[in-house]
mmCIF file of C-alpha atoms in Angstrom:
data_model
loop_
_atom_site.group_PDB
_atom_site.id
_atom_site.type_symbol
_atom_site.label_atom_id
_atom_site.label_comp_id
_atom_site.label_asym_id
_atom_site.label_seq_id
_atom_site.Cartn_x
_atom_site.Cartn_y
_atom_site.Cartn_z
ATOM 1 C CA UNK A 1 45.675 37.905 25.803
ATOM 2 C CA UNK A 2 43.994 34.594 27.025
ATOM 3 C CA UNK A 3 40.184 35.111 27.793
ATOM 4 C CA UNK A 4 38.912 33.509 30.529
ATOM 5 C CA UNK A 5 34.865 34.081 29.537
ATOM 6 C CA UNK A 6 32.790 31.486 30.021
ATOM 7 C CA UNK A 7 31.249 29.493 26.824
ATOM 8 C CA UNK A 8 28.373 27.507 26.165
ATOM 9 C CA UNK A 9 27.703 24.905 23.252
ATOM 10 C CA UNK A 10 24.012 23.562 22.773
ATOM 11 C CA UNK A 11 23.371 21.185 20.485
ATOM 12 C CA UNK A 12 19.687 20.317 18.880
ATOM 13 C CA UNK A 13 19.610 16.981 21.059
ATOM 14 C CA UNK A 14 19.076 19.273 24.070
ATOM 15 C CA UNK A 15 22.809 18.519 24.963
ATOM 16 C CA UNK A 16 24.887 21.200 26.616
ATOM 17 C CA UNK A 17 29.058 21.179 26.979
ATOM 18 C CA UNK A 18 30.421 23.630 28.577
ATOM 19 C CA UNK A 19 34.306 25.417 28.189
ATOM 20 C CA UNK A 20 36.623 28.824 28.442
ATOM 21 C CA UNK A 21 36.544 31.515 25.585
ATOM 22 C CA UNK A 22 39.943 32.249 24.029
ATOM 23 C CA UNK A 23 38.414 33.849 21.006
ATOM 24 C CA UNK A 24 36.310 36.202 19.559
ATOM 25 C CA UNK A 25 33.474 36.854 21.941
ATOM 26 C CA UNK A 26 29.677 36.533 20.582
ATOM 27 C CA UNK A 27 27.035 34.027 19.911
ATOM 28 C CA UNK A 28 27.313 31.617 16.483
ATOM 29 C CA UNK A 29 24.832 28.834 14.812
ATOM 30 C CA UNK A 30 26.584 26.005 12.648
ATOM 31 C CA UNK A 31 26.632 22.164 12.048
ATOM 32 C CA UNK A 32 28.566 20.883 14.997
ATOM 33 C CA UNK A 33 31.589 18.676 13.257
ATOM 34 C CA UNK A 34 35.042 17.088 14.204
ATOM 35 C CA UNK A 35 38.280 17.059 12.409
ATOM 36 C CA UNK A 36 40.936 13.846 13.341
ATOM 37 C CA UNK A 37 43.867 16.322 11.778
ATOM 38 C CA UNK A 38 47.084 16.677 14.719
ATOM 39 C CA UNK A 39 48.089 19.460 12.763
ATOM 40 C CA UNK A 40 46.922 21.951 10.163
ATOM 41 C CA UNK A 41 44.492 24.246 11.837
ATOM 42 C CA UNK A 42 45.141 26.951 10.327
ATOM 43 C CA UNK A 43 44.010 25.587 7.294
ATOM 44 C CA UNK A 44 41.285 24.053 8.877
ATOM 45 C CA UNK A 45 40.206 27.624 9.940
ATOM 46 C CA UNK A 46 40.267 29.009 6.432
ATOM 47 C CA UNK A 47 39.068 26.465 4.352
ATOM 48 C CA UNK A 48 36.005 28.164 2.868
ATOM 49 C CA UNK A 49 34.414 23.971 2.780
ATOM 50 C CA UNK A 50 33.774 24.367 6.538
ATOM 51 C CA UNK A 51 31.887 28.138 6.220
ATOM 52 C CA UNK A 52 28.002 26.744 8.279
ATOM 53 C CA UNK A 53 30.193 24.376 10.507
ATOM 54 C CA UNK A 54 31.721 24.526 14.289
ATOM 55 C CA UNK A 55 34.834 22.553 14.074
ATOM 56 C CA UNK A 56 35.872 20.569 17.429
ATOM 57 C CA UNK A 57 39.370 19.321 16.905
ATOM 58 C CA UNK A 58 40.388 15.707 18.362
ATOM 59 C CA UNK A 59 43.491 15.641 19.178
ATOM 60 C CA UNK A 60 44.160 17.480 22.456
ATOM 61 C CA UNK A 61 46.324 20.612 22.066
ATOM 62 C CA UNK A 62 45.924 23.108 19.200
ATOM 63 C CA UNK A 63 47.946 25.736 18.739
ATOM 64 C CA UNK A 64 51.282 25.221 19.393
ATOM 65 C CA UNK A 65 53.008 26.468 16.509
ATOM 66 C CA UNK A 66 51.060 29.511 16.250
ATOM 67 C CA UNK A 67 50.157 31.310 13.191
ATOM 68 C CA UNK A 68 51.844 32.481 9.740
ATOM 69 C CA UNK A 69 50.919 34.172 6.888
ATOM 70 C CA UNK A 70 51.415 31.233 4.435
ATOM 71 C CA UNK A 71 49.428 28.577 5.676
ATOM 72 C CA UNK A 72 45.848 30.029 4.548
ATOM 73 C CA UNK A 73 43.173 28.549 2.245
ATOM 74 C CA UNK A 74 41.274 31.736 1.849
ATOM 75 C CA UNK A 75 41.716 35.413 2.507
ATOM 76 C CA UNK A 76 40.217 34.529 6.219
ATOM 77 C CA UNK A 77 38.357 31.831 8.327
ATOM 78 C CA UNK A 78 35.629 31.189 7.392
ATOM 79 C CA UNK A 79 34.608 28.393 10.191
ATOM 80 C CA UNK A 80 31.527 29.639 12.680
ATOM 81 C CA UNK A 81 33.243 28.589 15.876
ATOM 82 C CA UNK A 82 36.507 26.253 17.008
ATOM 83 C CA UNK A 83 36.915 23.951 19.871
ATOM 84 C CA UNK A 84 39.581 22.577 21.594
ATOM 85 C CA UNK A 85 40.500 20.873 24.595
ATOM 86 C CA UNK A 86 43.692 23.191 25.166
ATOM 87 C CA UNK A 87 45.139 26.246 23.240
ATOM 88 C CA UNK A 88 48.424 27.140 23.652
ATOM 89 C CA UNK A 89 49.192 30.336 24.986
ATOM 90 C CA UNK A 90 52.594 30.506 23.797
ATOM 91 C CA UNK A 91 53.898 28.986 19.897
ATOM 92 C CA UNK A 92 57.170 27.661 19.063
ATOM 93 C CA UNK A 93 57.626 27.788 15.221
ATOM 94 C CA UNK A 94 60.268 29.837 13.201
ATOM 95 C CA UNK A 95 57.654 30.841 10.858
ATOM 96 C CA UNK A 96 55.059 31.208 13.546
ATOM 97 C CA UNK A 97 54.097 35.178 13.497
ATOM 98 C CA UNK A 98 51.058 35.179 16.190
ATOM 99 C CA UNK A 99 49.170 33.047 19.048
ATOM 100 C CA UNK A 100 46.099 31.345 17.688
ATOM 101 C CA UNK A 101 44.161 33.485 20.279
ATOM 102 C CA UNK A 102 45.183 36.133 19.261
ATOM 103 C CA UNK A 103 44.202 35.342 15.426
ATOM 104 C CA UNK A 104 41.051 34.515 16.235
ATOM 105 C CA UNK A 105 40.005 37.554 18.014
ATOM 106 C CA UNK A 106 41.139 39.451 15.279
ATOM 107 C CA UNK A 107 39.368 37.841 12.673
ATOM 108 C CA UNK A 108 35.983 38.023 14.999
ATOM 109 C CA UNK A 109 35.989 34.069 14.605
ATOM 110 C CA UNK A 110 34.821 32.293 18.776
ATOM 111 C CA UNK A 111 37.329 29.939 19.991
ATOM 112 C CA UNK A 112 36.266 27.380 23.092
ATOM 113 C CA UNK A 113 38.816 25.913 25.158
ATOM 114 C CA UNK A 114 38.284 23.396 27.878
ATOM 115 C CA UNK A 115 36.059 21.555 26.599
ATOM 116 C CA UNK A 116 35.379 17.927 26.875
ATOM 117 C CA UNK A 117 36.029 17.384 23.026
ATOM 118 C CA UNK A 118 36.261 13.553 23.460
ATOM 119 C CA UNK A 119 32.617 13.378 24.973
ATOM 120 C CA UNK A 120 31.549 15.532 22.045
ATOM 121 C CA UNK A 121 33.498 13.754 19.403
ATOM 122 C CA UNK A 122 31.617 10.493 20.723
ATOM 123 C CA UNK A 123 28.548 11.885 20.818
ATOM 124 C CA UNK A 124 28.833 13.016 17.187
ATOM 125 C CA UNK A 125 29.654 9.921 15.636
ATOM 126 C CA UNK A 126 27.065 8.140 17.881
ATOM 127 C CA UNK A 127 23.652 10.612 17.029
ATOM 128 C CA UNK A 128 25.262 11.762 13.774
ATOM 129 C CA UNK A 129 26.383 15.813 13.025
ATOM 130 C CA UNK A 130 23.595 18.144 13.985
ATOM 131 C CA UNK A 131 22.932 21.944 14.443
ATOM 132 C CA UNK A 132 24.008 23.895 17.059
ATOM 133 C CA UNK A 133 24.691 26.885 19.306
ATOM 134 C CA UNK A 134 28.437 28.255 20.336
ATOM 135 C CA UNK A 135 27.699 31.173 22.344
ATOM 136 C CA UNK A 136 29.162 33.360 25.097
ATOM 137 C CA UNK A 137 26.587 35.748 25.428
ATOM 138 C CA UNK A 138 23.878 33.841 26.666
ATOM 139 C CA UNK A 139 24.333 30.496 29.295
ATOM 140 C CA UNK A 140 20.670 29.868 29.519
ATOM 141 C CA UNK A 141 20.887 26.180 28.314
ATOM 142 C CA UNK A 142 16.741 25.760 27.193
ATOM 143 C CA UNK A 143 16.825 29.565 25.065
ATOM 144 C CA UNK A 144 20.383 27.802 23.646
ATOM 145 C CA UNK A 145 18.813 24.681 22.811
ATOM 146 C CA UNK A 146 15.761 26.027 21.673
ATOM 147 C CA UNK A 147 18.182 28.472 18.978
ATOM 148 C CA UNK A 148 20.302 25.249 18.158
ATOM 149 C CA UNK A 149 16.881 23.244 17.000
ATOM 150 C CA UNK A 150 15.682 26.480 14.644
ATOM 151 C CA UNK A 151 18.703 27.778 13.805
ATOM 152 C CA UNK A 152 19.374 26.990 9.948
ATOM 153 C CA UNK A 153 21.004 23.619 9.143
ATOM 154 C CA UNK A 154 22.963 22.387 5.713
ATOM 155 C CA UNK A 155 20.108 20.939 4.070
ATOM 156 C CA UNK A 156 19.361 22.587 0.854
ATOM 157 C CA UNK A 157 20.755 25.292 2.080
ATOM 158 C CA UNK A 158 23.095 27.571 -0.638
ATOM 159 C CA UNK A 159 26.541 28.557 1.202
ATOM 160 C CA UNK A 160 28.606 28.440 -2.333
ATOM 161 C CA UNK A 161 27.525 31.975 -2.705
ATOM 162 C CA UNK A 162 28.610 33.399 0.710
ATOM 163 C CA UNK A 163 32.203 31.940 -0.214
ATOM 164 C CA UNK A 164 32.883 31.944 -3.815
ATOM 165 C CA UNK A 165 34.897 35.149 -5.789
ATOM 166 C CA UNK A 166 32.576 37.790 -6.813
ATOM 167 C CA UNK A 167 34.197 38.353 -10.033
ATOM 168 C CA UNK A 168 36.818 36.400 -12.390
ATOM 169 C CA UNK A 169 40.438 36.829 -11.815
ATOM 170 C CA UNK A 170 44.331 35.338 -12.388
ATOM 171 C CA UNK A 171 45.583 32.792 -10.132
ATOM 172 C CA UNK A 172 49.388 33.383 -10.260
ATOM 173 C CA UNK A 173 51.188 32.006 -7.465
ATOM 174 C CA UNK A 174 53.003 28.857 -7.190
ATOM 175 C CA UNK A 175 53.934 27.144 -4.234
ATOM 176 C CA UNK A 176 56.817 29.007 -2.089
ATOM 177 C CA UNK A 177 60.138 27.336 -1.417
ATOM 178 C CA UNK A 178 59.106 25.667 1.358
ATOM 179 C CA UNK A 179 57.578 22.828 -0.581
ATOM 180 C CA UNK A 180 57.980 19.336 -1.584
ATOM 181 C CA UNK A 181 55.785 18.900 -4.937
ATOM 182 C CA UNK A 182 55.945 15.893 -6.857
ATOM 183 C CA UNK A 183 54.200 17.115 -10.142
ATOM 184 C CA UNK A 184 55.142 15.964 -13.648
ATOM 185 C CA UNK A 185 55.443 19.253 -15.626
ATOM 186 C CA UNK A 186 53.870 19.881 -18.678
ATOM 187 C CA UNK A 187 55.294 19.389 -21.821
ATOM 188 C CA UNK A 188 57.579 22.378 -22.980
ATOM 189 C CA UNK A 189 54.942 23.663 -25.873
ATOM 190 C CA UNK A 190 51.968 23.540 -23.776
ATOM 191 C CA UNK A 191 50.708 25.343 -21.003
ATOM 192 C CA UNK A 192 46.756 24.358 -20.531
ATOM 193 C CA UNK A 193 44.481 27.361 -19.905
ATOM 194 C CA UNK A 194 42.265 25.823 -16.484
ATOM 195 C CA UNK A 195 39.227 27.668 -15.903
ATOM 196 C CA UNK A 196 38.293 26.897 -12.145
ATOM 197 C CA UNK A 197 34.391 27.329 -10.630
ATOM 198 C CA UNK A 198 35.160 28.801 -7.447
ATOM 199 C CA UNK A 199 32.704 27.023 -5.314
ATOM 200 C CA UNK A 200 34.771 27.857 -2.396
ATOM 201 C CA UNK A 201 38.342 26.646 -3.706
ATOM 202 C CA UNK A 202 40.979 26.227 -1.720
ATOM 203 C CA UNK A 203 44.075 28.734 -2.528
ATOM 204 C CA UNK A 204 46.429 25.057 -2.691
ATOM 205 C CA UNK A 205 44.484 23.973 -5.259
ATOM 206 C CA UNK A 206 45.451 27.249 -7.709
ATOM 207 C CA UNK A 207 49.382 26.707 -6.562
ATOM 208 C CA UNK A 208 48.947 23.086 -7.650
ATOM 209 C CA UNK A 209 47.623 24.091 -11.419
ATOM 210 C CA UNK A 210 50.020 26.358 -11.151
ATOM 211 C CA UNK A 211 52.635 24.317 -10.631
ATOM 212 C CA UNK A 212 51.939 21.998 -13.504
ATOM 213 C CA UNK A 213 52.710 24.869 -15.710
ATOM 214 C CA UNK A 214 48.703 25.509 -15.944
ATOM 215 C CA UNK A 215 47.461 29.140 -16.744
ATOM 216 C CA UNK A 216 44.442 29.902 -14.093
ATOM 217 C CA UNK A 217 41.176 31.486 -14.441
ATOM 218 C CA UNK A 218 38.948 31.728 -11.439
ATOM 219 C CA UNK A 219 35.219 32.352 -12.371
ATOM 220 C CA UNK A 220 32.763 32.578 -9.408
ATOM 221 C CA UNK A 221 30.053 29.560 -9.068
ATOM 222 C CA UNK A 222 27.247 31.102 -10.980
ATOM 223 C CA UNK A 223 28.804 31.460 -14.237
ATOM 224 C CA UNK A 224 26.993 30.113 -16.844
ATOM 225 C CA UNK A 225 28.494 27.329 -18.974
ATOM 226 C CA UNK A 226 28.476 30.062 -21.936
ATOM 227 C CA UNK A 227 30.801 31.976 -19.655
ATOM 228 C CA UNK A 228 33.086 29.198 -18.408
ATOM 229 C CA UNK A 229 33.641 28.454 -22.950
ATOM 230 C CA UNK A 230 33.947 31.824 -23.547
ATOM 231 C CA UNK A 231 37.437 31.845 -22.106
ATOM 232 C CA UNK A 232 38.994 29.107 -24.333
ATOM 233 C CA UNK A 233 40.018 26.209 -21.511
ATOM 234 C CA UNK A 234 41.573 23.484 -22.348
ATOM 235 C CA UNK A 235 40.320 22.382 -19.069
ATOM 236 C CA UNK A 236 37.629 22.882 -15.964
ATOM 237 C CA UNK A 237 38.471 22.398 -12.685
ATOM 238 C CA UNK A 238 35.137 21.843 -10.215
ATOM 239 C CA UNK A 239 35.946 23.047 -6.663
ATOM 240 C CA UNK A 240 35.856 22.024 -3.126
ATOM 241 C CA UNK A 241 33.269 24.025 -1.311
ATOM 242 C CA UNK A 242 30.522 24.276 1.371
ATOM 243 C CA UNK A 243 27.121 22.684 2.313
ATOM 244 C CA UNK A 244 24.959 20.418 0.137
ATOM 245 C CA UNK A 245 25.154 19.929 -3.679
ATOM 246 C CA UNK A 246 21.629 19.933 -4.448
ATOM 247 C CA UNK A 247 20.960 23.215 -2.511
ATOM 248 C CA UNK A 248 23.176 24.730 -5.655
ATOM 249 C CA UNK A 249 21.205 23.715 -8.564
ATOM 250 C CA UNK A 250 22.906 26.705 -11.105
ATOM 251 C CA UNK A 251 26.016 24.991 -10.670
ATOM 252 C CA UNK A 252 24.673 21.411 -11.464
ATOM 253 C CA UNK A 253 23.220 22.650 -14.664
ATOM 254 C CA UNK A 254 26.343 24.730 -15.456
ATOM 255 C CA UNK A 255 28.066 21.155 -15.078
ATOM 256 C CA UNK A 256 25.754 19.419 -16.874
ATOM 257 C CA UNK A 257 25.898 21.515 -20.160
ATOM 258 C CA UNK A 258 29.398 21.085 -20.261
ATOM 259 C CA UNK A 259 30.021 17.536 -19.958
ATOM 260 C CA UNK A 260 31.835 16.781 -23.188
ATOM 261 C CA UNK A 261 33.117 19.740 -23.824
ATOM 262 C CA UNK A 262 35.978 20.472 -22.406
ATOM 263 C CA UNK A 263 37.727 17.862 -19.828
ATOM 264 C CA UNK A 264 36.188 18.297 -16.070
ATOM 265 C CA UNK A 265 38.265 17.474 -13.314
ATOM 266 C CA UNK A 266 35.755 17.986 -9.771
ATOM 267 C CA UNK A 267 37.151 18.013 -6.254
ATOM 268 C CA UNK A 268 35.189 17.549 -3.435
ATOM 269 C CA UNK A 269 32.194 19.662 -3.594
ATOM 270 C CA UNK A 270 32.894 19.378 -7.619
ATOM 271 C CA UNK A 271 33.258 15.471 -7.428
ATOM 272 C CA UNK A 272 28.917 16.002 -5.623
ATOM 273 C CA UNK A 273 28.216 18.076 -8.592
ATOM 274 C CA UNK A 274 29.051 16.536 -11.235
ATOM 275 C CA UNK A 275 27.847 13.201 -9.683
ATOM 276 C CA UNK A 276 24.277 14.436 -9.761
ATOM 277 C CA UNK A 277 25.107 16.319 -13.355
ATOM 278 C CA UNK A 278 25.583 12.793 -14.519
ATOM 279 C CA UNK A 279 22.439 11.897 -13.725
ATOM 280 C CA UNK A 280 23.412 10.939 -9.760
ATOM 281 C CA UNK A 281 22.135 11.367 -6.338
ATOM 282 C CA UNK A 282 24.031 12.535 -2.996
ATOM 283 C CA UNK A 283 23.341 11.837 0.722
ATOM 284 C CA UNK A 284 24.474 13.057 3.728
ATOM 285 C CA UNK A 285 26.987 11.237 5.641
ATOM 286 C CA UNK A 286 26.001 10.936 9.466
ATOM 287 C CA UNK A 287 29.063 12.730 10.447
ATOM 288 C CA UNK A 288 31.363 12.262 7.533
ATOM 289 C CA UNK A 289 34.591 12.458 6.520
ATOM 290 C CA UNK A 290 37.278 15.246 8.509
ATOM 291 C CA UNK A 291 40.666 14.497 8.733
ATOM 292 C CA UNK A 292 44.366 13.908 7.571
ATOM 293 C CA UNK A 293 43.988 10.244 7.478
ATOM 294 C CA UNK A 294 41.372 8.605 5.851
ATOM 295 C CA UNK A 295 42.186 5.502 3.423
ATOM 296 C CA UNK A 296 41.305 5.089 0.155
ATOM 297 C CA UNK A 297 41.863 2.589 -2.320
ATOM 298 C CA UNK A 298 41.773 3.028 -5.929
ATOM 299 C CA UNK A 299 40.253 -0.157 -7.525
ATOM 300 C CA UNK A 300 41.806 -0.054 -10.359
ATOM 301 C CA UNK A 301 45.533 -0.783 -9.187
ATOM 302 C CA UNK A 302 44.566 -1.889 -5.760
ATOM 303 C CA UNK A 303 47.009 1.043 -4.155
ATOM 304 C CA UNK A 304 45.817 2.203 -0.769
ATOM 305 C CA UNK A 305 46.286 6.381 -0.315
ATOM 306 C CA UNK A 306 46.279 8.248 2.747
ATOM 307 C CA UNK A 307 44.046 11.471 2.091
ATOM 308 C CA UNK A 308 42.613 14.887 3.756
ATOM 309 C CA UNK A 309 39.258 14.810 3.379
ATOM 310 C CA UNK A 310 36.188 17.386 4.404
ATOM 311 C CA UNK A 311 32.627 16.421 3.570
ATOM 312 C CA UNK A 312 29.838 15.525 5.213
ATOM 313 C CA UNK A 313 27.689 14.445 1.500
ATOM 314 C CA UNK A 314 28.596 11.750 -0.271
ATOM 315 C CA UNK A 315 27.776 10.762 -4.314
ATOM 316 C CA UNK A 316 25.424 7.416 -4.320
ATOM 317 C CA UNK A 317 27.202 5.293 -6.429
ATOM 318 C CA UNK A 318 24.534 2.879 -6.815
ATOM 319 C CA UNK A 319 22.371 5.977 -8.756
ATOM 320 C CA UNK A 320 24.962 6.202 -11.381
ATOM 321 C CA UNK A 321 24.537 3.984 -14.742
ATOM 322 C CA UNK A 322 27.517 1.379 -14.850
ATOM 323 C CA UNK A 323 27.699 1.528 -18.685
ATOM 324 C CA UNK A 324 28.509 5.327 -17.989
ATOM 325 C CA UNK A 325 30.447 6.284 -15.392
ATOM 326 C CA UNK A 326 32.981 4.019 -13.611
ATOM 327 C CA UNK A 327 33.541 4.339 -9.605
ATOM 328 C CA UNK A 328 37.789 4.489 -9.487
ATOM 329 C CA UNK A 329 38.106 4.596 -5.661
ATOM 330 C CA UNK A 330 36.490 3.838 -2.572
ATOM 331 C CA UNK A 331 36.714 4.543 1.411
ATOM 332 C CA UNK A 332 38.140 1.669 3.361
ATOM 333 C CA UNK A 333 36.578 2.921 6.534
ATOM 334 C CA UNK A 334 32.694 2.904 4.818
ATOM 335 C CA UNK A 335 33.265 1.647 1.382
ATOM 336 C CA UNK A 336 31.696 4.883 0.545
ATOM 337 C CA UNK A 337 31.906 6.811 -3.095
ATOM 338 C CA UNK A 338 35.542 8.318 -3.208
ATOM 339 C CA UNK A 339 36.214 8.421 -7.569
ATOM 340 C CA UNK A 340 34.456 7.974 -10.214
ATOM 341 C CA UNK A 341 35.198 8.700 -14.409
ATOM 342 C CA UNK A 342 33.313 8.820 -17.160
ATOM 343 C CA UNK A 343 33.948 6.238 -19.950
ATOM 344 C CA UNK A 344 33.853 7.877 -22.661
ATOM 345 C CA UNK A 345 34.409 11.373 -21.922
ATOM 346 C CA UNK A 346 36.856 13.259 -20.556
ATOM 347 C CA UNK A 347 35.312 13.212 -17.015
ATOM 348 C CA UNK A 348 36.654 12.416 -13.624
ATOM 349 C CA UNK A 349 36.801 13.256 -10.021
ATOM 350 C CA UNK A 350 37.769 12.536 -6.276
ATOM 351 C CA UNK A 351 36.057 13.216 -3.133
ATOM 352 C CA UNK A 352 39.443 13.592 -1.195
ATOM 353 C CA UNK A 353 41.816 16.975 -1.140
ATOM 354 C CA UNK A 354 44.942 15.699 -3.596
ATOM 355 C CA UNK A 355 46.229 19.383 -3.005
ATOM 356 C CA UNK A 356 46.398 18.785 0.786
ATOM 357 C CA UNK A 357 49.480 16.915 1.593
ATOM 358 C CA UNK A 358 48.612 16.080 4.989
ATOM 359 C CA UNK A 359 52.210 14.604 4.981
ATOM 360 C CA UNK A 360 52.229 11.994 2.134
ATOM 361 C CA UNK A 361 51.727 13.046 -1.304
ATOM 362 C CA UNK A 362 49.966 10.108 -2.489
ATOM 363 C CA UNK A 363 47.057 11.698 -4.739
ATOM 364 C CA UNK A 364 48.833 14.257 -6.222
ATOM 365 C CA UNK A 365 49.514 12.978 -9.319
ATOM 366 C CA UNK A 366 45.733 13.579 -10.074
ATOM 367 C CA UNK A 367 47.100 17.191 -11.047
ATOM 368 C CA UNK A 368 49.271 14.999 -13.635
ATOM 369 C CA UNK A 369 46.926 13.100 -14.661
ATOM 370 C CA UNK A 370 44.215 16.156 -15.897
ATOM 371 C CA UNK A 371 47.353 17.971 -17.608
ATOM 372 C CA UNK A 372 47.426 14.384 -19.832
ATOM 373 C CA UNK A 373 43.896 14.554 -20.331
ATOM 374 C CA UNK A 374 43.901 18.098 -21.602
ATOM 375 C CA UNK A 375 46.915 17.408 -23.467
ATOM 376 C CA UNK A 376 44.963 14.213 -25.221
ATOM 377 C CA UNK A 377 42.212 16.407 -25.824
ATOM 378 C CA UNK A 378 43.945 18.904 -27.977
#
C-alpha cells in the first residue's frame, strides 16, 4: 500500500528537499547521486556498485512496469535510499510480479516520492555529489544537516567487503530466453576456466562468461593472488563494485602480483584497480558517470558506443607510462579515461558496463574479445 509519510533529504551543503515516503520507513546516510536511465531500476536497485549511495532517478516516473524476479544484479538492493518524482502505484508488464512500493518495503530499502528531482539533479552537477541524509524519522532540518556533514562519505572508505561473496562458488546460469546476445562462441575444444574477484559483480556479468561457453569461478575480493592461481584460469575477470579504489588496497596488490600471469580483463571498479596496479592514480569525478547513455569512442577505430555506466572515480590517464599501457577509449561528454590495455601483456579494461545492454549491444563483444585473448594465451 502507498505510504503517505512525510520524508526529508539533507544534504552536507545545508540544503533540504522535501517529498512522500513510498518505501521502507527509517533514517539512511549515503552519497547523494543521479542516474539519466528511463528504464532499468530494478537493476539500478540491486547493483551492489551503488551500496553507500542514494540514487535520485531523472526521468519523471519510475515504476511502471513493476517488479520481476529476473531483472536483479544481486540477491537484493543494495542502494541506501531511492528518489523519484512519481511512483506508480499500479504496473503494467506481463512479467511484472509486484509494485515497486511494495518491493521496497519488503526489502527494508526508503523510497521518496514527490520530490523535486530536477532541482536536485541540478544542484548535483552544479556543487558536485556530496553526503547526505534520507530520513523519515526525524524532519528537524539543522540535526539532518548536521548528520549529513559527519555521516561517513566514499573517500577511502572500504565498501567491497560489505558486498562481495563470502566464500568461492560456481556461476552456472546463462541468460534466459528472453535475450538477444550477440556473443561469438568459443571454439568447440575450449571452454576457458574465468576466475572472477567479486568486488561487487553484477549477476549479468557471470551470464555473459557464461554465455561464451566460459566455466565460472567466483572468489570474494580478498583472495590472495596465490588463491586466484591456485584454481588453474585461463583467465581473470576484475569486477564492477562500490566506493573508491584506493580505499581497497588488498585488492590492488592482489592485481598487481598477477599482471602477466594470466590475462586480466577489469570492469568498472576492476578497470580503477588495475589502473593504479599499473602504477596509476584515480580521482573522483564531481558527480560522475550514471546512466544508459553515455558515449564513448574507441580511438582505435574511431566507432562511437552507447554505454551504461556507474562510477563516480575515474583512472588518470595522464599517471600511466605511454610506453606501457595504451588508453583504447575515451568519454565524449569529458574526454575522461574510459579503456586502456597493456602493450605487451595480456591486460585490458573498460570503465563502462558491456554486460548492460541498456538497449544497444555495442560493447559486448569485449566478452569476445577476452575469450581470444585466453585462447592466444594457451
Amino acid at each position: 500500500m502507498k505510504q503517505s509519510q512525510k520524508a526529508m533529504l539533507a544534504l552536507e551543503d545545508g540544503t533540504v528537499f522535501e517529498g512522500v515516503s513510498f518505501g521502507s520507513p527509517g533514517e539512511k546516510a549515503g552519497e547523494i547521486v543521479f542516474n539519466t536511465s528511463m528504464s532499468g531500476y530494478q537493476e539500478i536497485l540491486t547493483d551492489p556498485s551503488y551500496k553507500g549511495q542514494i540514487v535520485v532517478m531523472t526521468y519523471p516516473l519510475i515504476g511502471n512496469y513493476g517488479i520481476n524476479e529476473e531483472d536483479i544484479e544481486s540477491t537484493t538492493p543494495k542502494v541506501e535510499g531511492f528518489i523519484v518524482k512519481e511512483n506508480s502505484s499500479v504496473f503494467s508488464n506481463w512479467r511484472g510480479g509486484r509494485t515497486l512500493s511494495d518491493y521496497l518495503i519488503s526489502q527494508g530499502i526508503m523510497g521518496v516520492e514527490e520530490m523535486d528531482t530536477r532541482a536536485l539533479t541540478r544542484h548535483i552537477r552544479s556543487i558536485g555529489a556530496m553526503k547526505a541524509i534520507l530520513s523519515t524519522e526525524d524532519l528537524n532540518r539543522s540535526r539532518l544537516i548536521d548528520r549529513a556533514k559527519t555521516s561517513p562519505g566514499l573517500i577511502g572508505r572500504d565498501l567491497v567487503k560489505e558486498v562481495s561473496c563470502q566464500k568461492p562458488f560456481e556461476w552456472t546460469e546463462k541468460y534466459n530466453s528472453l535475450s538477444d546476445t550477440y556473443f561469438q562462441p568459443s571454439t568447440p575444444d575450449f571452454r576457458p576456466r574465468v576466475v572472477v574477484l567479486d568486488f561487487g559483480v553484477k549477476y549479468n556479468i557471470l551470464r555473459s562468461l557464461r554465455e561464451t561457453n566460459c566455466e565460472v569461478i567466483v572468489l570474494p575480493a580478498t583472495s590472495t593472488a596465490e588463491v586466484v592461481l591456485s584454481h588453474c584460469p585461463d583467465g581473470i575477470l576484475l569486477s564492477n563494485g562500490p566506493g573508491d579504489p584506493e580505499g581497497v588496497p588488498y585488492a590492488i596488490e592482489a592485481v598487481r602480483q598477477l599482471l602477466g600471469k594470466k590475462p586480466i580483463f577489469g570492469i568498472c571498479l576492476g578497470h580503477q584497480l588495475l589502473g593504479l596496479a599499473l602504477g596509476g592514480r584515480t580521482f573522483k569525478l564531481k558527480f560522475g558517470h550514471r546512466g544508459a547513455n553515455q558515449p564513448v569512442k574507441d580511438l582505435r577505430t574511431g566507432r562511437v558506443m552507447i554505454t551504461s555506466q556507474n562510477h563516480g572515480f575515474c583512472v588518470d590517464p595522464s599517471s600511466l607510462n605511454p610506453e606501457v599501457i595504451e588508453l583504447t577509449q575515451i568519454n565524449l561528454n569529458d574526454q575522461t579515461c574510459e579503456g586502456m590495455r597493456h602493450k605487451t601483456l595480456p591486460v585490458f579494461s573498460v570503465q563502462y558496463h558491456p554486460e548492460a545492454s541498456p538497449g544497444p549491444h555495442d560493447s559486448q563483444n569485449l566478452f569476445g574479445e577476452f575469450i581470444k585473448m585466453m585462447e592466444d594465451y594457451r
